[in-house]
GROMACS .gro file of C-alpha atoms in nm:
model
  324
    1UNK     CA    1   1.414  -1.797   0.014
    2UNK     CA    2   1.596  -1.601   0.281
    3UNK     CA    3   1.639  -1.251   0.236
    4UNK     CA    4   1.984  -1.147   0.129
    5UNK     CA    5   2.167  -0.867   0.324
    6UNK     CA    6   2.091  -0.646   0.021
    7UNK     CA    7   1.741  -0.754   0.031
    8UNK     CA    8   1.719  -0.632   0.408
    9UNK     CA    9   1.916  -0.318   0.312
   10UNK     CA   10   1.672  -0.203   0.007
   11UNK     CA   11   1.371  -0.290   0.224
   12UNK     CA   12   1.471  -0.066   0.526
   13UNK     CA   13   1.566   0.188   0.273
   14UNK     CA   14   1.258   0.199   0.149
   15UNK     CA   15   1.010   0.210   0.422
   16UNK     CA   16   1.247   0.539   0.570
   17UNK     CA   17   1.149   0.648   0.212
   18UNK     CA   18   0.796   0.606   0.285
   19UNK     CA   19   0.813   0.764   0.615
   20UNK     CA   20   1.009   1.073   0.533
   21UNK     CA   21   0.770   1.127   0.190
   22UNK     CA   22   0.445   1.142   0.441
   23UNK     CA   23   0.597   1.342   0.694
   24UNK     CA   24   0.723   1.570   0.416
   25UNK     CA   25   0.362   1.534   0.234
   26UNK     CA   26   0.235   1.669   0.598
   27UNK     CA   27   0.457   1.948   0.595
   28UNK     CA   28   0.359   2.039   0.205
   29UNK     CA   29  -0.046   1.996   0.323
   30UNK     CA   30  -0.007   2.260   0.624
   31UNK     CA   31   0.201   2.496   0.391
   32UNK     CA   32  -0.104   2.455   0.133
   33UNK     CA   33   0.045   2.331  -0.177
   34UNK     CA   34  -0.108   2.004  -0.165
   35UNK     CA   35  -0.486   2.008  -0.187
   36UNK     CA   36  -0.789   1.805  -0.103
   37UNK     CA   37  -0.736   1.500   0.129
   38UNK     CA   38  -0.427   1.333   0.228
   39UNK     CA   39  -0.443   0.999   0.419
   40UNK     CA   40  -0.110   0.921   0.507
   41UNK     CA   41   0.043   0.551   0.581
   42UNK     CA   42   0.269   0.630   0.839
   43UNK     CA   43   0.352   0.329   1.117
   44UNK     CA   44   0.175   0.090   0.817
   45UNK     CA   45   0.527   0.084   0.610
   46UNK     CA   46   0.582  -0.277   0.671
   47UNK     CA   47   0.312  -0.410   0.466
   48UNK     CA   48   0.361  -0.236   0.157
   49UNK     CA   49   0.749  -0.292   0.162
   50UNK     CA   50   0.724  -0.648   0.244
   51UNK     CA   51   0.470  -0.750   0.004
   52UNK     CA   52   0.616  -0.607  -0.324
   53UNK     CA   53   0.961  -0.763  -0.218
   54UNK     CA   54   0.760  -1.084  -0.258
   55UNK     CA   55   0.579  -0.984  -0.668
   56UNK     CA   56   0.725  -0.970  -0.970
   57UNK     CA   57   0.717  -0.694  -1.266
   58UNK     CA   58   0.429  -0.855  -1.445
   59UNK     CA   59   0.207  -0.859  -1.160
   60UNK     CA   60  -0.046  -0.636  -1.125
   61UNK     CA   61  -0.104  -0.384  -0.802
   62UNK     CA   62  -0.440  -0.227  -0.677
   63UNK     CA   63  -0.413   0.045  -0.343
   64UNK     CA   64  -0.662   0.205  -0.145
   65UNK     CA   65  -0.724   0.571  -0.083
   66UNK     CA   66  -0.417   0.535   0.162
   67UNK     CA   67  -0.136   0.425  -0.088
   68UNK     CA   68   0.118   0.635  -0.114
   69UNK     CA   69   0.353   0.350   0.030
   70UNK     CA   70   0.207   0.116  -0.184
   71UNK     CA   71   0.286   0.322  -0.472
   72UNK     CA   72   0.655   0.385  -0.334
   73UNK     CA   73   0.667   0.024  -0.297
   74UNK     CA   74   0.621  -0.010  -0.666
   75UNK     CA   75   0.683   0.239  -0.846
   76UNK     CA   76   1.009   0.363  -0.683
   77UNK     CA   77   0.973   0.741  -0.786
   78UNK     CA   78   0.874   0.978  -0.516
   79UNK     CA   79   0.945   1.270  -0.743
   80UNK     CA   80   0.586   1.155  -0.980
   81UNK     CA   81   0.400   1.123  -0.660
   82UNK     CA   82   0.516   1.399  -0.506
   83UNK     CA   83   0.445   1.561  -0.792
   84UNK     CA   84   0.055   1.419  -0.847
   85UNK     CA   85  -0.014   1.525  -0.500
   86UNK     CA   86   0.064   1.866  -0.613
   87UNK     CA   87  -0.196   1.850  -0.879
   88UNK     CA   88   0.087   1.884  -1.141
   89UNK     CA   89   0.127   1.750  -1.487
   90UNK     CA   90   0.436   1.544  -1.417
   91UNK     CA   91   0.291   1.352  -1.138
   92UNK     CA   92   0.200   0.979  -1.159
   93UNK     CA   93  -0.166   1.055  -1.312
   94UNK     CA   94  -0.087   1.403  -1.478
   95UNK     CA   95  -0.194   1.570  -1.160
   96UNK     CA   96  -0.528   1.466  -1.280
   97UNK     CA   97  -0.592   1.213  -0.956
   98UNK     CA   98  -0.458   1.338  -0.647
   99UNK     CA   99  -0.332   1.182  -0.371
  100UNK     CA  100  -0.626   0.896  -0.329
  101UNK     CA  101  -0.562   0.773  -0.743
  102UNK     CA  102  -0.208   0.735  -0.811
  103UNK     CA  103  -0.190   0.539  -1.090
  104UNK     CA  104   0.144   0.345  -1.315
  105UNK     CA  105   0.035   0.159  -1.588
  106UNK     CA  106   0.422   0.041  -1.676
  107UNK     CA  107   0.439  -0.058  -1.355
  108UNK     CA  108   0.120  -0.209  -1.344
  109UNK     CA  109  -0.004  -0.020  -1.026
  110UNK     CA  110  -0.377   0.044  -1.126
  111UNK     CA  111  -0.407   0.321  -0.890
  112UNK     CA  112  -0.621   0.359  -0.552
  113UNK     CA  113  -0.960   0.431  -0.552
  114UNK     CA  114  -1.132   0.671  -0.288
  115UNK     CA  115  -1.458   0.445  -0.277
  116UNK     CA  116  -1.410   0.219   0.021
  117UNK     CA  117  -1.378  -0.115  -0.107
  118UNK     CA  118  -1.374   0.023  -0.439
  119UNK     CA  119  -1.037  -0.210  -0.562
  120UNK     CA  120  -1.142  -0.543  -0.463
  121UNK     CA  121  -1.411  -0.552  -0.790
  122UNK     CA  122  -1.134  -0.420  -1.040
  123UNK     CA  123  -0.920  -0.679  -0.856
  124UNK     CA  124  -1.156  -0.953  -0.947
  125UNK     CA  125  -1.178  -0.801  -1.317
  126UNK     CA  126  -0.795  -0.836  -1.299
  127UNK     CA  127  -0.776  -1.174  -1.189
  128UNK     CA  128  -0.993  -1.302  -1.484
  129UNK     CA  129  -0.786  -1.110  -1.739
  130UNK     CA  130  -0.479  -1.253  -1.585
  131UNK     CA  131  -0.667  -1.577  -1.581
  132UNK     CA  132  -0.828  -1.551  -1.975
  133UNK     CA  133  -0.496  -1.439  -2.126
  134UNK     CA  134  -0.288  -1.725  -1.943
  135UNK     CA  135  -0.036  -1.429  -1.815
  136UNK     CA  136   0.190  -1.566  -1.525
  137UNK     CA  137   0.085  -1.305  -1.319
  138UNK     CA  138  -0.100  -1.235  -0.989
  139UNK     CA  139  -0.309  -0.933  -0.871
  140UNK     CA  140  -0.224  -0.787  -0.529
  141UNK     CA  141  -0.539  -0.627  -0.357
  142UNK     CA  142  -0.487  -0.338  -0.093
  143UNK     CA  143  -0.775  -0.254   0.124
  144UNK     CA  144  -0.844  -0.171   0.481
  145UNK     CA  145  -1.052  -0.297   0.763
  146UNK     CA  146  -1.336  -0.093   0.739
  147UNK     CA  147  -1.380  -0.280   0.362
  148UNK     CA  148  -1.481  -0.581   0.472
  149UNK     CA  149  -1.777  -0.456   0.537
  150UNK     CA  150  -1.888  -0.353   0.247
  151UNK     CA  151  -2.081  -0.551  -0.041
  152UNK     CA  152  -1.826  -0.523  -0.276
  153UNK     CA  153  -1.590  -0.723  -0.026
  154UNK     CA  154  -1.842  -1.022  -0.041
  155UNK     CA  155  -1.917  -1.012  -0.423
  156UNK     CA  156  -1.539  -1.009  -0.500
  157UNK     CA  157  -1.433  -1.259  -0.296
  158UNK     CA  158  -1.730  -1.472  -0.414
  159UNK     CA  159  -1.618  -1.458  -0.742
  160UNK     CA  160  -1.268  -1.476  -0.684
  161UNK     CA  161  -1.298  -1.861  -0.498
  162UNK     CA  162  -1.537  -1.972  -0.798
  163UNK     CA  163  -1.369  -1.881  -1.066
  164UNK     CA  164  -1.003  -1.950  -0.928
  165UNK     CA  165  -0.899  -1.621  -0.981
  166UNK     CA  166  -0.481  -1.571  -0.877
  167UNK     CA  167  -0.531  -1.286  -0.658
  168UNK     CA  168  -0.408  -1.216  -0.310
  169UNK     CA  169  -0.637  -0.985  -0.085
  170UNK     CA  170  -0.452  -0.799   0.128
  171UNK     CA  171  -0.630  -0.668   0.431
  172UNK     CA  172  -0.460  -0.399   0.608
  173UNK     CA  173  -0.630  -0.407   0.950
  174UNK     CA  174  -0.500  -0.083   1.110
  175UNK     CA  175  -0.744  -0.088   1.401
  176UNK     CA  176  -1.001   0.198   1.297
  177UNK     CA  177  -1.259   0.243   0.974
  178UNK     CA  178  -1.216   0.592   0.996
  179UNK     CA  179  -1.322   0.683   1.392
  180UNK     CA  180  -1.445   0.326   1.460
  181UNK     CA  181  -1.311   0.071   1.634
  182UNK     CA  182  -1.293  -0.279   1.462
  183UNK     CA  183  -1.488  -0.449   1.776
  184UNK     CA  184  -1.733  -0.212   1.701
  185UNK     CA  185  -1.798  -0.253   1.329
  186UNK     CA  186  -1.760  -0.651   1.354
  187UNK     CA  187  -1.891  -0.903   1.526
  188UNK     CA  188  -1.574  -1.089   1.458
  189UNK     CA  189  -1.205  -0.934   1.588
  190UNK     CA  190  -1.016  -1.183   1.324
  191UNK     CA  191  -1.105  -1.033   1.027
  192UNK     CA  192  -0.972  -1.291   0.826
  193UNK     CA  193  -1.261  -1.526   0.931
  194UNK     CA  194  -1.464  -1.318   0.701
  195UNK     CA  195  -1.275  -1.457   0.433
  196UNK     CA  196  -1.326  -1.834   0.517
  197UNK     CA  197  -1.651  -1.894   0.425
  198UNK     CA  198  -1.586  -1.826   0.075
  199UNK     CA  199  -1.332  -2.166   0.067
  200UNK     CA  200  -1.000  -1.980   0.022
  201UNK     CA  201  -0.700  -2.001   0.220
  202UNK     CA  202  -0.667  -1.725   0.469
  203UNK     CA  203  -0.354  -1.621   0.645
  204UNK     CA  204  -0.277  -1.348   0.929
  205UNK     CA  205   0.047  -1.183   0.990
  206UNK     CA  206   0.187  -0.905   1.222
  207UNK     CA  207   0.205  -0.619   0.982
  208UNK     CA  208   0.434  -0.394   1.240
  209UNK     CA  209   0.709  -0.676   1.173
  210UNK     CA  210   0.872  -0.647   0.828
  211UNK     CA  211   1.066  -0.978   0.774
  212UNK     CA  212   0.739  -1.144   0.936
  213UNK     CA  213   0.537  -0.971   0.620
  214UNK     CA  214   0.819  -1.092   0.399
  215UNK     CA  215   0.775  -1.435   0.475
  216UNK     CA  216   0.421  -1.456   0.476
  217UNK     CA  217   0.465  -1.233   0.177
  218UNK     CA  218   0.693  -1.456  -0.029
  219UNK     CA  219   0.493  -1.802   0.057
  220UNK     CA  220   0.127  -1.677  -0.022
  221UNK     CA  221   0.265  -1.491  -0.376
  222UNK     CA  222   0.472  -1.808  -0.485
  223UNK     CA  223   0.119  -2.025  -0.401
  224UNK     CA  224  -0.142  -1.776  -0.574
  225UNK     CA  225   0.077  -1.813  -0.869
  226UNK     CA  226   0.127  -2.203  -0.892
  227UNK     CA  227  -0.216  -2.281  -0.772
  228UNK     CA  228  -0.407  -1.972  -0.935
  229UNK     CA  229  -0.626  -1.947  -0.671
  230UNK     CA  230  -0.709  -1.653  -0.401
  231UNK     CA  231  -0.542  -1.621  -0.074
  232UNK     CA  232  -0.640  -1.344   0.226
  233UNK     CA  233  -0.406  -1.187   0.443
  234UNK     CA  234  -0.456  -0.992   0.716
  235UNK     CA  235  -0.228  -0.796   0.784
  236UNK     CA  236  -0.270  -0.649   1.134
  237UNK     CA  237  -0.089  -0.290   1.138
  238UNK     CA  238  -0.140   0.066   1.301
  239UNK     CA  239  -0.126   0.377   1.181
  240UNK     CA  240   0.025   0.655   1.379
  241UNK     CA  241  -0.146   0.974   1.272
  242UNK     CA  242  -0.516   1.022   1.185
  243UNK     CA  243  -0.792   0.879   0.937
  244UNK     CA  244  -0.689   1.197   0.750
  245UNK     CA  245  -0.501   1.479   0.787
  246UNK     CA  246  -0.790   1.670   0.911
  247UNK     CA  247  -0.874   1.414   1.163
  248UNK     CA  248  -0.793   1.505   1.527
  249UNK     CA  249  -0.819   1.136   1.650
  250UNK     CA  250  -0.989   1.191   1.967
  251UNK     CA  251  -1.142   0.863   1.930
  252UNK     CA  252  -0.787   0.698   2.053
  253UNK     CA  253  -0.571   0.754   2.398
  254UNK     CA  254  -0.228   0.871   2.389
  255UNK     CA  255  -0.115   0.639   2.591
  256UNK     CA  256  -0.276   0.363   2.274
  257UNK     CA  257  -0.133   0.512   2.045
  258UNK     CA  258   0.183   0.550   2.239
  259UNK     CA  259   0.231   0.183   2.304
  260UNK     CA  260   0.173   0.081   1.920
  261UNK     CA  261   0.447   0.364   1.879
  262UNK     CA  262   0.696   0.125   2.098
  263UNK     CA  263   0.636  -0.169   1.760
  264UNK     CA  264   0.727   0.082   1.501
  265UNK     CA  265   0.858  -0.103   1.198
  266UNK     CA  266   1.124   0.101   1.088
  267UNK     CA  267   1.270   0.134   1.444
  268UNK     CA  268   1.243  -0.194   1.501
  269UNK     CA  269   1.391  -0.330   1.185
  270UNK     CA  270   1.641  -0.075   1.186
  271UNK     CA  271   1.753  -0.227   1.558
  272UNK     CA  272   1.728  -0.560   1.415
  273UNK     CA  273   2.016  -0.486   1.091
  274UNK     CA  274   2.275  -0.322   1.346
  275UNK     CA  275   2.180  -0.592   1.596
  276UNK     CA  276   2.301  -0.878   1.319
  277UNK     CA  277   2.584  -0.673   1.185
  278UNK     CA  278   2.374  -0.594   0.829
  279UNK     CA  279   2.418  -0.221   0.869
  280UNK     CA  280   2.586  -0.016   1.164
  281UNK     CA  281   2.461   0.311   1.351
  282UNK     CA  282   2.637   0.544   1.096
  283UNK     CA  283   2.523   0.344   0.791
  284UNK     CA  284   2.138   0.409   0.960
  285UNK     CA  285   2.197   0.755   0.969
  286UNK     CA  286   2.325   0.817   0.640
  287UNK     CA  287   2.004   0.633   0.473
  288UNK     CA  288   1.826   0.872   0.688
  289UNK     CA  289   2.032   1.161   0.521
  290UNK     CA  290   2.002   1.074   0.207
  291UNK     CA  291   1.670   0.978   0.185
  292UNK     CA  292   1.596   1.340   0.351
  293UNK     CA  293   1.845   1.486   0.008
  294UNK     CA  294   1.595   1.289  -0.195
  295UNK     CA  295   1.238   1.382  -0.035
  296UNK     CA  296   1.369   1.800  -0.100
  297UNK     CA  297   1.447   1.636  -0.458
  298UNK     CA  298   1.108   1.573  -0.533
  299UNK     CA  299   0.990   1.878  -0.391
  300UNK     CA  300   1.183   2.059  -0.603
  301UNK     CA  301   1.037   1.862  -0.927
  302UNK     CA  302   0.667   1.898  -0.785
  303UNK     CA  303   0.731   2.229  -0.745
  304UNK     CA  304   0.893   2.292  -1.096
  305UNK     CA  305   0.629   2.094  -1.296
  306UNK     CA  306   0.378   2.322  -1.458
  307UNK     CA  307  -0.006   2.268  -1.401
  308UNK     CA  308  -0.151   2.057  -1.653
  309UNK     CA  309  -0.347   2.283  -1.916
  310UNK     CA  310  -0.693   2.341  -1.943
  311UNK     CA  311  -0.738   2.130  -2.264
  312UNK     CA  312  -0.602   1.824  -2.046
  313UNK     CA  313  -0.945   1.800  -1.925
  314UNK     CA  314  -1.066   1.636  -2.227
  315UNK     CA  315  -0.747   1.435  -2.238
  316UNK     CA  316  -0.749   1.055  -2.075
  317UNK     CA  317  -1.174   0.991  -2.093
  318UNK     CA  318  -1.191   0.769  -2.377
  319UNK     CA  319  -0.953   0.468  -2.506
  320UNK     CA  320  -0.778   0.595  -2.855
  321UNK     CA  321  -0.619   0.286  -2.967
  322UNK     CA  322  -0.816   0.012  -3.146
  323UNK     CA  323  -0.928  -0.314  -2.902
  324UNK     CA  324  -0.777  -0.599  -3.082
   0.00000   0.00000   0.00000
């Protein structure tokens, strides 16, 4: 199904909310009230915007360390993220997580995971529940280059194609694990070839191209669902700062990163809505504004919301409620 012009409006919306929330996140690192590490997703916000335009409510969600797009994407409050990056009780996970495990059960985001590769197991747990309790649902997997390389990668995706599990991997090939180059960590550039040999469908998509994600998006989510069986995308993106904030990304050229800089989704969509009349110049800048009025928002609540209290600590280990 097409996208409608609201469609096109909410999506471009919501990446400049992604964009502005990491810069701002940036900002809140170097002034030091965000602690520990902070990988941020900017120049990767077409993925996470196109593929959630594509799910529905019951379906379940599983980042990576770098998700605070993906938990934008879904759980549309930046004032509980913001907050949770600022260790505080009214973020996402009770400040208890951090930036790497933002977690929404309502909204069925099951958090990120700072263990490379670490989702794509729980995403194979998730696909049999989904699968044992007949829920029409699908599992969305988030994970980046430098995880297919890793066991887990293999022994979830194993599972996933023999048990017919509905779950869509989502590879988000940004060009570096860490400091490494791709062509140096695999023998094979297409990292969706990886995929093959476990008999599932695999798919790759330009992830610097929004409506090209939303496409793919909408086609792979609708077939995962009917079919309950796994699909891989890979998504090829770039990310425009470092692995981390502390990472001075001498390992890439200016003039690389420069040229990736010339695809940058939001720009590029954003030319695309005024091109076809969906938004004009003024209307671009006033998204901009207000999504600026609503970053300072949530900086406001992070900074309001009291630390969580000692006692929390012994809060959130165990399951209370008696497994039916």
């Amino acid at each position: 199904m097409p996208l409608s012009k609201q469609d096109k409006i909410d999506i471009y919306r919501e990446m400049v909310l992604m964009r502005k929330f990491e810069e701002k996140a940036q900002e809140m690192y170097e002034a030091g009230k965000i602690g520990g590490f902070l990988h941020l997703y900017i120049g990767q916000e077409a993925v996470a915007s196109g593929f959630m335009w594509a799910i529905e409510p019951q379906d379940y969600v599983i980042g990576a360390y770098r998700e605070h797009g993906q938990a934008i994407a879904r759980c549309a409050d930046p004032r509980r993220v913001m907050a949770e990056l600022f260790g505080k009780i009214d973020g996402v996970s009770r400040g208890k997580g951090g930036s790497m495990h933002l977690f929404d059960n309502a909204k069925r985001f099951l958090g990120g995971t700072a263990i490379v590769g670490g989702g794509l197991p729980i995403a194979a747990g998730v696909g049999f529940a989904i699968r044992y309790r007949e829920e029409n649902a699908i599992c969305l997997c988030f994970f980046g280059d430098g995880a297919v390389n890793e066991g887990a990668f293999h022994e979830s995706l194993n599972l996933a194609s023999l048990w017919n599990l509905p779950i869509l991997f989502i590879c988000e090939n940004n060009k570096y694990g860490m400091g490494t180059a791709v062509e140096r960590a695999s023998p094979l550039p297409n990292l969706f070839r990886r995929a093959q040999c476990y008999a599932m469908e695999v798919e790759s998509v330009d992830g610097m191209d929004v409506l090209a994600v939303c496409d793919m998006a909408e086609r792979c989510v609708k077939r995962v669902r009917e079919e309950k069986r796994p699909i891989f995308v890979e998504a090829v993106t770039y990310r425009f700062r470092g692995h981390s904030i502390a990472d001075p990304g001498r390992y890439r050229t200016k003039e690389e990163i420069e040229e990736w800089r010339k695809r940058d989704p939001i720009e590029q969509f954003g030319k695309i809505l005024v091109s076809e009349g969906t938004l004009s110049k003024d209307e671009i800048a006033a998204i901009a504004s207000e999504t600026d009025r609503v970053i300072e928002e949530s900086v406001a609540f992070a900074e309001a919301s009291p630390l969580p209290p000692p006692e929390s600590l012994y809060e959130d280990v165990y399951v209370e409620e008696e497994v039916k």
